[in-house]
Amino acid sequence: MHRRSILWGTLSAIGAAFTAPRANAATETPPPGKLKVVYHLDDLGKVNFVIGNIQNHLDGVGPGNVTIALVVHGQALKAFRSAAANPDLTRHVRQLTTDGIELVACGNTMKSQNITLADLLPGFVAAERGGVVRLAELQSQGYLYLRP
């Protein structure tokens, strides 16, 4: 019986030693410096969800403490057409632009949907070589990739 108690005590101590650094790491503040994040959006059904994620991100760290880009292509780009955009999305996009978010529309999608930057909500720039190329460029510049 005594051996079993010693064994369990030893295993518990080892487990605690490995768990403590993980718990501390989860609550530590990130190192100084500005995070760079790129959100990837191509699903029309996720437009409001992704915009909400970006807003939550900004609310969590403050607009001046993170650099965020949103790259939109495929069916999701339809939501950002000025003529079709709902008022809430228009308001959110205006605020994101004010907060310094880079809004990127895929040039290939624009061509396939026969739209121009003038057709999109204000603040968008075109990724002439394509949205996926822009995503790769941003990642090579140290942006963290998020695809909610």
Coordinates of C-alpha atoms in Angstrom, one line a residue:
M1 CA 0.0 0.0 0.0
H2 CA 2.8 2.3 0.9
R3 CA 4.5 1.8 -2.6
R4 CA 1.2 2.7 -4.3
S5 CA 1.0 6.0 -2.3
I6 CA 4.6 6.8 -3.2
L7 CA 3.9 6.1 -6.9
W8 CA 0.8 8.2 -7.0
G9 CA 2.5 11.0 -5.2
T10 CA 5.4 10.9 -7.6
L11 CA 3.1 10.9 -10.7
S12 CA 1.0 13.7 -9.3
A13 CA 4.2 15.8 -8.8
I14 CA 5.4 15.2 -12.3
G15 CA 2.0 16.0 -13.7
A16 CA 1.9 19.3 -11.7
A17 CA 5.3 20.2 -13.0
F18 CA 4.3 19.9 -16.6
T19 CA 0.9 21.5 -16.1
A20 CA 2.1 24.7 -14.3
P21 CA 4.1 26.1 -17.3
R22 CA 1.2 25.6 -19.6
A23 CA -1.3 27.4 -17.3
N24 CA 1.1 30.3 -16.9
A25 CA 1.6 30.5 -20.7
A26 CA -2.1 30.7 -21.3
T27 CA -2.4 33.8 -19.0
E28 CA 0.7 35.6 -19.9
T29 CA 0.4 38.8 -22.0
P30 CA 1.9 38.6 -25.5
P31 CA 5.3 40.0 -26.0
P32 CA 5.6 43.7 -26.9
G33 CA 5.1 44.5 -30.5
K34 CA 2.2 44.7 -32.8
L35 CA 0.6 41.5 -34.0
K36 CA -0.3 41.3 -37.7
V37 CA -3.3 39.2 -38.7
V38 CA -4.9 38.4 -42.0
Y39 CA -8.5 37.1 -42.1
H40 CA -9.4 35.0 -45.1
L41 CA -13.1 35.2 -46.2
D42 CA -14.6 33.3 -49.2
D43 CA -17.9 32.0 -47.8
L44 CA -20.9 34.3 -48.3
G45 CA -22.6 32.7 -45.3
K46 CA -19.7 33.7 -43.0
V47 CA -19.5 37.4 -43.8
N48 CA -21.2 38.7 -40.7
F49 CA -19.4 36.1 -38.5
V50 CA -16.0 37.2 -39.8
I51 CA -16.8 40.9 -39.5
G52 CA -17.8 40.2 -36.0
N53 CA -14.6 38.3 -35.3
I54 CA -12.6 41.2 -36.6
Q55 CA -14.6 43.6 -34.4
N56 CA -14.1 41.3 -31.4
H57 CA -10.3 41.2 -32.2
L58 CA -10.2 45.0 -32.2
D59 CA -12.3 45.3 -29.1
G60 CA -10.0 42.8 -27.3
V61 CA -6.6 44.5 -28.1
G62 CA -7.5 48.0 -29.3
P63 CA -7.3 49.3 -32.9
G64 CA -3.8 50.7 -32.4
N65 CA -2.4 47.5 -31.1
V66 CA -2.9 45.1 -34.1
T67 CA -2.6 45.3 -37.8
I68 CA -5.4 43.5 -39.6
A69 CA -6.1 42.7 -43.2
L70 CA -9.2 41.1 -44.6
V71 CA -8.9 39.3 -47.9
V72 CA -12.2 38.6 -49.6
H73 CA -12.8 36.4 -52.7
G74 CA -15.3 34.0 -54.2
Q75 CA -18.9 34.3 -53.3
A76 CA -18.2 36.4 -50.2
L77 CA -17.3 39.4 -52.3
K78 CA -21.0 39.7 -53.4
A79 CA -21.9 40.9 -49.9
F80 CA -19.6 43.9 -50.2
R81 CA -21.1 45.2 -53.4
S82 CA -22.4 48.7 -52.7
A83 CA -25.7 48.1 -54.3
A84 CA -26.4 44.9 -52.4
A85 CA -24.8 45.5 -49.0
N86 CA -27.1 45.8 -46.0
P87 CA -26.9 48.9 -43.9
D88 CA -25.3 47.1 -40.9
L89 CA -22.5 45.7 -43.0
T90 CA -21.9 49.1 -44.7
R91 CA -21.6 50.7 -41.2
H92 CA -19.2 47.9 -40.0
V93 CA -17.0 48.2 -43.1
R94 CA -16.9 52.0 -42.7
Q95 CA -15.8 51.6 -39.1
L96 CA -13.2 48.9 -40.0
T97 CA -11.8 51.3 -42.6
T98 CA -11.6 54.1 -40.0
D99 CA -9.8 51.6 -37.6
G100 CA -7.2 51.0 -40.3
I101 CA -8.2 47.6 -41.5
E102 CA -6.8 46.7 -44.9
L103 CA -9.8 45.5 -47.0
V104 CA -8.6 43.5 -50.0
A105 CA -10.8 42.2 -52.9
C106 CA -9.5 39.4 -55.1
G107 CA -8.8 40.7 -58.6
N108 CA -9.7 37.3 -60.1
T109 CA -13.1 37.3 -58.4
M110 CA -13.7 40.8 -59.5
K111 CA -13.1 39.9 -63.1
S112 CA -15.3 36.7 -62.9
Q113 CA -18.1 38.7 -61.2
N114 CA -17.6 41.6 -63.6
I115 CA -17.2 44.2 -60.9
T116 CA -14.8 47.1 -60.2
L117 CA -13.6 48.7 -57.0
A118 CA -16.2 51.4 -57.7
D119 CA -18.9 48.7 -57.3
L120 CA -17.6 47.7 -53.8
L121 CA -18.1 49.5 -50.5
P122 CA -15.5 52.3 -50.0
G123 CA -12.2 51.2 -48.5
F124 CA -11.4 48.2 -50.6
V125 CA -8.2 47.7 -52.7
A126 CA -7.8 45.1 -55.4
A127 CA -5.4 42.3 -55.2
E128 CA -4.6 42.3 -58.9
R129 CA -2.7 39.0 -58.8
G130 CA -5.4 37.3 -56.8
G131 CA -6.6 36.9 -53.2
V132 CA -4.6 33.8 -52.6
V133 CA -1.5 35.5 -53.8
R134 CA -2.2 38.4 -51.4
L135 CA -2.7 35.9 -48.5
A136 CA 0.6 34.3 -49.2
E137 CA 2.4 37.7 -49.5
L138 CA 0.9 38.8 -46.1
Q139 CA 1.9 35.5 -44.5
S140 CA 5.5 35.9 -45.8
Q141 CA 5.5 39.4 -44.1
G142 CA 4.7 37.8 -40.7
Y143 CA 0.9 38.0 -40.7
L144 CA -0.9 35.3 -38.8
Y145 CA -3.5 33.5 -40.9
L146 CA -7.0 33.2 -39.6
R147 CA -9.9 31.5 -41.5
P148 CA -12.9 31.5 -39.3

